[in-house]
PDB file of C-alpha atoms in Angstrom:
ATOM      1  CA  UNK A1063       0.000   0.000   0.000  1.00 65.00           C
ATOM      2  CA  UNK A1064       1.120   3.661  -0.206  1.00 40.00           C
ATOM      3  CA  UNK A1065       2.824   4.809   2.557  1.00 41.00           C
ATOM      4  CA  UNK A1066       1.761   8.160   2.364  1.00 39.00           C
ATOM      5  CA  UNK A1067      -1.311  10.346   0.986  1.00 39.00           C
ATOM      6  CA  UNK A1068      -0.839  13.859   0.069  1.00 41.00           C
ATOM      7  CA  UNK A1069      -3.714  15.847   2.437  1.00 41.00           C
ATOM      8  CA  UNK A1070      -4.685  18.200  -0.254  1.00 40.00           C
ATOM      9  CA  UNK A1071      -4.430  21.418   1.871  1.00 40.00           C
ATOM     10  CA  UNK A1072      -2.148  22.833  -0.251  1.00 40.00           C
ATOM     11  CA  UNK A1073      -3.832  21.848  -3.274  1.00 37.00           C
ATOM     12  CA  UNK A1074      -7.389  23.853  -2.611  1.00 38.00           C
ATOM     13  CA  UNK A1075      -5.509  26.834  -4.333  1.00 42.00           C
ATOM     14  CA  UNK A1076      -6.830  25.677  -7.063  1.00 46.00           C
ATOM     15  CA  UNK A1077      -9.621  23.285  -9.101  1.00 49.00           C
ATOM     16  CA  UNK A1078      -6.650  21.622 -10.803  1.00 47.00           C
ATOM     17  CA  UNK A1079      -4.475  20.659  -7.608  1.00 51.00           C
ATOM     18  CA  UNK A1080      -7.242  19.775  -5.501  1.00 83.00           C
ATOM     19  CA  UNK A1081      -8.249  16.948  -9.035  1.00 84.00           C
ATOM     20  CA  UNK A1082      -4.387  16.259  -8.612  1.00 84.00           C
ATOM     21  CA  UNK A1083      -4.683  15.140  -5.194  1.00 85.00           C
ATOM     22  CA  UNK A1084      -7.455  13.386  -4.850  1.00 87.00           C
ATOM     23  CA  UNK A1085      -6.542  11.274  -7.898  1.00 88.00           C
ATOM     24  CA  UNK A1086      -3.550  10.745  -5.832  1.00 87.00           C
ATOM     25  CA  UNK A1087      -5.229   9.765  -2.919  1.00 88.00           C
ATOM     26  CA  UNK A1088      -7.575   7.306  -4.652  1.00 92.00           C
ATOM     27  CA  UNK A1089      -4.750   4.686  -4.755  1.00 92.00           C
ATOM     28  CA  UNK A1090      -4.326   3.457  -1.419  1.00 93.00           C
ATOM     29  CA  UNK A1091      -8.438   2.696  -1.307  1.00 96.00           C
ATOM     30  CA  UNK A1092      -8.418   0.989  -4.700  1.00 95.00           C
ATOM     31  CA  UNK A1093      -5.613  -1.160  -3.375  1.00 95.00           C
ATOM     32  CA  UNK A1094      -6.870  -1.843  -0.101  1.00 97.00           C
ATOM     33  CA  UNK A1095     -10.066  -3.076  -1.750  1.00 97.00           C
ATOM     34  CA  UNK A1096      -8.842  -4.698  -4.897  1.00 97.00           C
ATOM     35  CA  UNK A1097      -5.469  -5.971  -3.926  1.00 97.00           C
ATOM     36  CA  UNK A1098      -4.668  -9.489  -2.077  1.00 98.00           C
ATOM     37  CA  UNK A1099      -1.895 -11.990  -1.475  1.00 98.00           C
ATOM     38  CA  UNK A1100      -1.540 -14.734  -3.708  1.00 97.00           C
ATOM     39  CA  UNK A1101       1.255 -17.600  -4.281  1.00 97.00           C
ATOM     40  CA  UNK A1102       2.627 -15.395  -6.696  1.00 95.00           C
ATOM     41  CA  UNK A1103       2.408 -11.820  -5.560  1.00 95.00           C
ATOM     42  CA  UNK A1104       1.888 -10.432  -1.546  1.00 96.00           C
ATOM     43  CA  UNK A1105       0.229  -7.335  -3.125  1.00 96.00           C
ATOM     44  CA  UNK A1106      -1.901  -8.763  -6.150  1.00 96.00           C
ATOM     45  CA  UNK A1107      -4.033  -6.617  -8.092  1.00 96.00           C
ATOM     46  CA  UNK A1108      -7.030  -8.430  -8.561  1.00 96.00           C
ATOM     47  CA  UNK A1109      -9.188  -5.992 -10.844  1.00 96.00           C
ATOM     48  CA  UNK A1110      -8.922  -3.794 -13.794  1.00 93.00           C
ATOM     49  CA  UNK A1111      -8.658  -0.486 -13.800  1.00 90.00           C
ATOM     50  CA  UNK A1112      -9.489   2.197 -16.485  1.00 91.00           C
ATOM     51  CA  UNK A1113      -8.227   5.809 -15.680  1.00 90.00           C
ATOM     52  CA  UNK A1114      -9.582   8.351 -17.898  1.00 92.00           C
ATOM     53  CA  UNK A1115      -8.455  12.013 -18.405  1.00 90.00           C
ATOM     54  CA  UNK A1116      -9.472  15.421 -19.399  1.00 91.00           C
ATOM     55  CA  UNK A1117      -7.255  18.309 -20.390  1.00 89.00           C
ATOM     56  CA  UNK A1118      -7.455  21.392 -21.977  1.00 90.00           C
ATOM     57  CA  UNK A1119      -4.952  24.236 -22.708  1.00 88.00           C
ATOM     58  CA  UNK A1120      -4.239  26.381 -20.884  1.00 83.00           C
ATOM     59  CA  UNK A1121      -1.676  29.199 -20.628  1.00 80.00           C
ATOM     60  CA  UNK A1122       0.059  27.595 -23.264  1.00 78.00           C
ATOM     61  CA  UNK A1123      -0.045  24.189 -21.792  1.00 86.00           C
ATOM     62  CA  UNK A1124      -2.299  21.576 -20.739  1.00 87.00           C
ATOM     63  CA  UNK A1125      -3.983  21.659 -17.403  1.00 86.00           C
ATOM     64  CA  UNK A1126      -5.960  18.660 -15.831  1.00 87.00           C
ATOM     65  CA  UNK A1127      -9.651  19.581 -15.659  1.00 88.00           C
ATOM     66  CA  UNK A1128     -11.480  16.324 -15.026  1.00 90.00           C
ATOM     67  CA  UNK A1129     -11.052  12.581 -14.477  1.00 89.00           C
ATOM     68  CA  UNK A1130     -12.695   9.193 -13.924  1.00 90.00           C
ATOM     69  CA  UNK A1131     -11.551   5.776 -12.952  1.00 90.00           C
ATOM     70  CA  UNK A1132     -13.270   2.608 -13.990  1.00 92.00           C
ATOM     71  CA  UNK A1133     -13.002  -1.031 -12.329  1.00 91.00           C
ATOM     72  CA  UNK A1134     -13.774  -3.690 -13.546  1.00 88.00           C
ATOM     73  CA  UNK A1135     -13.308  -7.489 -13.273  1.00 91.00           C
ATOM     74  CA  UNK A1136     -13.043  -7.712  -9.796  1.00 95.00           C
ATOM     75  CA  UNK A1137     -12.167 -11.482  -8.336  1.00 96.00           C
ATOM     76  CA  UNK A1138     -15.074 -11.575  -6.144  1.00 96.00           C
ATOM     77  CA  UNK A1139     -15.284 -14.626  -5.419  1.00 97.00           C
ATOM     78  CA  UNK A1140     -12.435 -14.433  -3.420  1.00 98.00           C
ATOM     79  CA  UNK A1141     -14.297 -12.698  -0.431  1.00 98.00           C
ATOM     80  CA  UNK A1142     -16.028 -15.825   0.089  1.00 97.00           C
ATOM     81  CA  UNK A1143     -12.801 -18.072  -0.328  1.00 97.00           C
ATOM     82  CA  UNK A1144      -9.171 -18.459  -0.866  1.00 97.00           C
ATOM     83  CA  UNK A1145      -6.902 -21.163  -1.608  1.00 95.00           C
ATOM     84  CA  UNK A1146      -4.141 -21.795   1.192  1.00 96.00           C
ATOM     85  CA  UNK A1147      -1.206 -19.668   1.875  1.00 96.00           C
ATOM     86  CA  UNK A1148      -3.154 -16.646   0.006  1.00 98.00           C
ATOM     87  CA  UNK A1149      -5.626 -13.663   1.737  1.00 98.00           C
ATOM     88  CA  UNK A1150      -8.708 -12.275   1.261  1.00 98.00           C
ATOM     89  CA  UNK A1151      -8.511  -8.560  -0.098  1.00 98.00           C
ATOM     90  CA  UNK A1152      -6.075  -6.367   1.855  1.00 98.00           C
ATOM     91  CA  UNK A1153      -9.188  -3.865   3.506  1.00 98.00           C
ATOM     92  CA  UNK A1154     -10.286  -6.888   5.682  1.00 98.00           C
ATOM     93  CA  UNK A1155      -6.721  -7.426   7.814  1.00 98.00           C
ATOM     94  CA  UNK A1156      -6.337  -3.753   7.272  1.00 97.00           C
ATOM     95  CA  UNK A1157      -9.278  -2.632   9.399  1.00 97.00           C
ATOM     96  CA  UNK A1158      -8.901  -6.187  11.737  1.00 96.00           C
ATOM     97  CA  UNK A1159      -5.250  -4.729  12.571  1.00 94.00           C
ATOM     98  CA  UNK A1160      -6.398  -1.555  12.946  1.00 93.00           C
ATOM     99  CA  UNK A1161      -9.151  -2.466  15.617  1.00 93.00           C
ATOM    100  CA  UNK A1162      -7.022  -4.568  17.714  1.00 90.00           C
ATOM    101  CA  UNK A1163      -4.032  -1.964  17.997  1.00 83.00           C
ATOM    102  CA  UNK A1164      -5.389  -0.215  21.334  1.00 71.00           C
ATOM    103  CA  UNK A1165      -4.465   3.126  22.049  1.00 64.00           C
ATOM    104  CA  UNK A1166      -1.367   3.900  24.523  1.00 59.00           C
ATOM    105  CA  UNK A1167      -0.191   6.598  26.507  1.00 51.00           C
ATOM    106  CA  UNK A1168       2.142   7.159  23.102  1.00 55.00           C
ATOM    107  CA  UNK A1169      -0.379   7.240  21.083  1.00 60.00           C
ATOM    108  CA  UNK A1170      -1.889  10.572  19.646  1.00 64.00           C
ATOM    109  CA  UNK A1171      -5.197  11.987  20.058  1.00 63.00           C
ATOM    110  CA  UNK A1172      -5.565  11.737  16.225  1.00 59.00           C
ATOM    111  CA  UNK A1173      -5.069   8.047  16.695  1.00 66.00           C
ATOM    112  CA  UNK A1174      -7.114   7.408  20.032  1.00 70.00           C
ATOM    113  CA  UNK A1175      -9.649   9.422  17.332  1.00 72.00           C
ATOM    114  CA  UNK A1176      -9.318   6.209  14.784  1.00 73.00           C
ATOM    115  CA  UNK A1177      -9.472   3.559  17.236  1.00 78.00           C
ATOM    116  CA  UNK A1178     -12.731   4.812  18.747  1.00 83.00           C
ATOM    117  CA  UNK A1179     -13.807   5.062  15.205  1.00 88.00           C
ATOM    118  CA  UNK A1180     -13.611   1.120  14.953  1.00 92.00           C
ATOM    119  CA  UNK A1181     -14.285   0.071  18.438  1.00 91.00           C
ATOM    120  CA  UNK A1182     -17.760   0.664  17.858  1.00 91.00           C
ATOM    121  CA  UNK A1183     -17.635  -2.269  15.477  1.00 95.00           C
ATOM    122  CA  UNK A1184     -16.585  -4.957  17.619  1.00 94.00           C
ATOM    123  CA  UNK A1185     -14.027  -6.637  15.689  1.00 96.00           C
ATOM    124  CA  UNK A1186     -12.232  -9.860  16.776  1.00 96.00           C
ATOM    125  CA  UNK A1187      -9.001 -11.316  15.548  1.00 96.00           C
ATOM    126  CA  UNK A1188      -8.703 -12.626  11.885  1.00 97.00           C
ATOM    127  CA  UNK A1189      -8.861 -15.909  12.861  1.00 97.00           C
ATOM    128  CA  UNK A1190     -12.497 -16.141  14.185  1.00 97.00           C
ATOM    129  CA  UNK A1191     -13.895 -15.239  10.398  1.00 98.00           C
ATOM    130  CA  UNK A1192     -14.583 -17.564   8.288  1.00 98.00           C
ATOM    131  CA  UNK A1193     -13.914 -15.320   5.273  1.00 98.00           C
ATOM    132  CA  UNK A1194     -10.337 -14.405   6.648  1.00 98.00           C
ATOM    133  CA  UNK A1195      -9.037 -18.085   8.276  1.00 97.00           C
ATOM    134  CA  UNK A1196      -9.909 -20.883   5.237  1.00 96.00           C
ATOM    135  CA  UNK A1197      -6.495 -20.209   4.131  1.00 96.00           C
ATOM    136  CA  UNK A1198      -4.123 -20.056   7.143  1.00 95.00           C
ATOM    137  CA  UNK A1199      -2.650 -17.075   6.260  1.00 97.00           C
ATOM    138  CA  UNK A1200      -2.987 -13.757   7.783  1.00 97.00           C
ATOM    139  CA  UNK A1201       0.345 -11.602   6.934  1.00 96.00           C
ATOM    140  CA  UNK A1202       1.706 -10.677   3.932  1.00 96.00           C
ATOM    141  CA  UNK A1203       5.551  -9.882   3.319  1.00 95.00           C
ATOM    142  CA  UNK A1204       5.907  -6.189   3.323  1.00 93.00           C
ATOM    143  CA  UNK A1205       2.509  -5.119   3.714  1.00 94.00           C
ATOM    144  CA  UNK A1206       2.327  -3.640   7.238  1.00 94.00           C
ATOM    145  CA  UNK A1207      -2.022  -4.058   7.104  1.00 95.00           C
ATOM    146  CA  UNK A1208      -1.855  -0.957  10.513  1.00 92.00           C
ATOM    147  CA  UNK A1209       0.026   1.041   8.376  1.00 92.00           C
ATOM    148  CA  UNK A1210      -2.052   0.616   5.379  1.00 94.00           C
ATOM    149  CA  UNK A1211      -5.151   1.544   7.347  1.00 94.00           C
ATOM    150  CA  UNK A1212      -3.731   4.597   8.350  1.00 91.00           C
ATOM    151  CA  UNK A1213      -3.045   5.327   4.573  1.00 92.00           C
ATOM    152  CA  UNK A1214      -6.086   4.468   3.467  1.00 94.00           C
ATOM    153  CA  UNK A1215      -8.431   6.376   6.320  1.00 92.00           C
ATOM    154  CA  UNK A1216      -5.969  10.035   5.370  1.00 91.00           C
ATOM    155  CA  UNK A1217      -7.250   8.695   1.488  1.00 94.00           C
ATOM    156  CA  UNK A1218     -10.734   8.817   2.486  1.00 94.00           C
ATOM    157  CA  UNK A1219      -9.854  12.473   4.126  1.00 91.00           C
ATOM    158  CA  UNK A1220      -8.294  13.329   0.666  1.00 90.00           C
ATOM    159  CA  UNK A1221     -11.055  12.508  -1.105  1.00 91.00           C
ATOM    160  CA  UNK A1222     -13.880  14.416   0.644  1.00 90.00           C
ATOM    161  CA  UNK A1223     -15.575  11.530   2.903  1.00 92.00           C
ATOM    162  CA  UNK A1224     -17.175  12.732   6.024  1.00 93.00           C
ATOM    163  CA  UNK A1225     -17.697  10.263   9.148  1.00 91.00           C
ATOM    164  CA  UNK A1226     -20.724   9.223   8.635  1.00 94.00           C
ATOM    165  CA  UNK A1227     -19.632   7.980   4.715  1.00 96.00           C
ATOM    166  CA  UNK A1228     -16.750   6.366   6.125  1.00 95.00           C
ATOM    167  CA  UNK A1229     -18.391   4.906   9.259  1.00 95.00           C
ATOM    168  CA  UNK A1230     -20.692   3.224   6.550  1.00 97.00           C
ATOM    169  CA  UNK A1231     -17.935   1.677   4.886  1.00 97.00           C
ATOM    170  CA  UNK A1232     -16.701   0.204   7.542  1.00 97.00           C
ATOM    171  CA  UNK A1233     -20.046  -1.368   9.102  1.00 97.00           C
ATOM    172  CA  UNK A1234     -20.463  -2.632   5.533  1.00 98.00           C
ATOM    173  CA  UNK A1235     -17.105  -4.729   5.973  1.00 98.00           C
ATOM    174  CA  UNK A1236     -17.501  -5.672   9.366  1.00 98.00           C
ATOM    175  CA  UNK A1237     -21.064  -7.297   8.480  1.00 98.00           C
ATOM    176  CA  UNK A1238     -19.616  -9.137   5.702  1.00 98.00           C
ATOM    177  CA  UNK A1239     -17.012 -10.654   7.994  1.00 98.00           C
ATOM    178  CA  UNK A1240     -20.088 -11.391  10.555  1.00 98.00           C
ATOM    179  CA  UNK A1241     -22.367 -12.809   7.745  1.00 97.00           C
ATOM    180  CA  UNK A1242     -19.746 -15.226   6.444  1.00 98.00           C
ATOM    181  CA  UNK A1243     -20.042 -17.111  10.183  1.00 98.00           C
ATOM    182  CA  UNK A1244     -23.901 -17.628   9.785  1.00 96.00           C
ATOM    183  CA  UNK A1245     -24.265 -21.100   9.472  1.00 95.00           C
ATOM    184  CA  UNK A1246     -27.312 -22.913   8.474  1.00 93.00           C
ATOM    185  CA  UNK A1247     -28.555 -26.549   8.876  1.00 93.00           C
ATOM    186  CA  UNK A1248     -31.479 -28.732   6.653  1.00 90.00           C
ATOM    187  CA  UNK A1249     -34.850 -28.018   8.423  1.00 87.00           C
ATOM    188  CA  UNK A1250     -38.206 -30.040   7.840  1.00 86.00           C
ATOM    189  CA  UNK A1251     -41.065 -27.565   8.669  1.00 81.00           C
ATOM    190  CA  UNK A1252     -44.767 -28.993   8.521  1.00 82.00           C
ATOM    191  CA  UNK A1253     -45.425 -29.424   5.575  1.00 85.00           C
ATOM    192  CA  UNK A1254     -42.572 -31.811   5.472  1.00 85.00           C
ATOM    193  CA  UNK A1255     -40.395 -29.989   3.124  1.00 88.00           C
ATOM    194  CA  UNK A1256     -36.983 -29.424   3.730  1.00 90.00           C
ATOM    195  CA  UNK A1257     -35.667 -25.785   4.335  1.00 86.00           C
ATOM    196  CA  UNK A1258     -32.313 -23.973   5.567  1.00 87.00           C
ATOM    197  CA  UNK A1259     -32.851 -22.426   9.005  1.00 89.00           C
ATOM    198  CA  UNK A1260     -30.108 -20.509  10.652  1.00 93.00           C
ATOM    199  CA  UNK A1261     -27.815 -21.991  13.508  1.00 95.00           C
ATOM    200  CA  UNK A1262     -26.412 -19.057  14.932  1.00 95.00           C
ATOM    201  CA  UNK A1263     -29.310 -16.140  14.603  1.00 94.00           C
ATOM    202  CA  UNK A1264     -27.560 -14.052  16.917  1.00 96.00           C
ATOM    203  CA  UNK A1265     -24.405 -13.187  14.299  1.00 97.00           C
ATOM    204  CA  UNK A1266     -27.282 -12.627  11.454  1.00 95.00           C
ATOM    205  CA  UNK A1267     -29.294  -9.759  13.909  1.00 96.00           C
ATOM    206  CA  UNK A1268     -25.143  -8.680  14.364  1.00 97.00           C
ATOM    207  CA  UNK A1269     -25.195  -8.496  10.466  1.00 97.00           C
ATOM    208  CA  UNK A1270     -28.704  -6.768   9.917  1.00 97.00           C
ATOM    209  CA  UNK A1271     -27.636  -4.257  12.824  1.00 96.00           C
ATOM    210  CA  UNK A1272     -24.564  -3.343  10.894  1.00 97.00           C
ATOM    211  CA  UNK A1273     -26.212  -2.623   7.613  1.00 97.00           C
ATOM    212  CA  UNK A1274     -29.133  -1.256   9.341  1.00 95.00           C
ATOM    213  CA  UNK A1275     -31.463  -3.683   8.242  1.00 95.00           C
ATOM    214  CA  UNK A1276     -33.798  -6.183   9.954  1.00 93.00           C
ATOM    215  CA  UNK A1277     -32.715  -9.932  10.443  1.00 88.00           C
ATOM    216  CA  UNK A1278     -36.076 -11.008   8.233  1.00 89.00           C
ATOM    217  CA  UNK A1279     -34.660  -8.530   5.384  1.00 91.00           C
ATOM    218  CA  UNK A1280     -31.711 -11.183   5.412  1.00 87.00           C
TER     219      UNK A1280
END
């Protein structure tokens, strides 16, 4: 992941610097959520990406006046499984590392800030999802998943998300960690057909409460 994201202060002088540094600042989230280990490759890229352009002159140049980035092709199934020795997407660890590094007295304020952020959530180690433990592996040669939090949360800063857009993206991850423990087990209601009924219905009201939805929605 990127080590560092430009915070764009400097850039609001002007349309075209602010477009500079947000593009900038885009990286770190589209490799958080697209990138994964594999045999191969600790920092795979596992979608396409299409980044499209707009100049026009200007002062006898060119000057960047607009931009938009396609994906595409995304390995999805790979949320739901992954062979052994390889990871999930990055974003899961990322946010699982972040949540379990409690504040200290040498911590900053800015980072008690983060943590309180994600303690809200509830998140447990890696190794009690489903989604993140199939594979036995939950580190990835030179990809420090704190740091890459960190890099990714200033990206979200650099490109305009507020709390409360944020705060949804992470409740969306943290249910989808939840939801893949939901188990289910053959059921034979009355009229003797057979049927899927949940074992655990406490993680699937966990799920609904994090994507602010009721358990029947599910």
């Amino acid at each position: 992941c990127a080590r560092s994201v430009p915070s764009g202060d400097s850039a609001k002088k002007n349309n075209q610097g602010t477009l500079d540094k947000r593009l900038l600042a885009s990286n770190p989230i589209l490799e958080a959520f697209g990138n994964a280990k594999t045999l191969r490759n600790n920092n795979s890229s596992r979608f396409g990406k299409l980044m499209k352009l707009q100049l026009s002159s200007q002062s006898g140049g060119l000057a960047l006046t607009g931009a938009a980035i396609e994906t595409y092709l995304l390995e999805k199934s790979r949320v739901v499984v992954q062979p052994e020795g390889e990871r999930n997407y990055h974003i899961f660890y990322h946010i699982v590392a972040a949540a379990m590094n409690k504040p200290t007295t040498r911590t900053t304020e800015l980072d008690n800030a983060h943590f309180r952020e994600l303690a809200v959530l509830k998140l447990k180690e890696a190794s009690t999802y489903h989604y993140l433990n199939q594979s036995g592996s939950y580190e990835a040669d030179g990809v420090n998943d704190e740091e890459c939090f960190a890099a990714m949360r200033a990206a979200f800063d650099g490109i305009g998300l507020v709390a409360q857009q944020r705060q949804s993206v992470f409740r969306a991850l943290v249910g989808l960690l939840v939801l893949g423990n939901v188990a289910f087990e053959d059921e034979v209601n009355e009229a003797g057909n057979t049927a899927a009924s949940v074992t655990n219905p406490t993680l699937l009201a966990r799920v609904a409460e994090l994507w602010e939805l009721t358990p029947a929605a599910l």
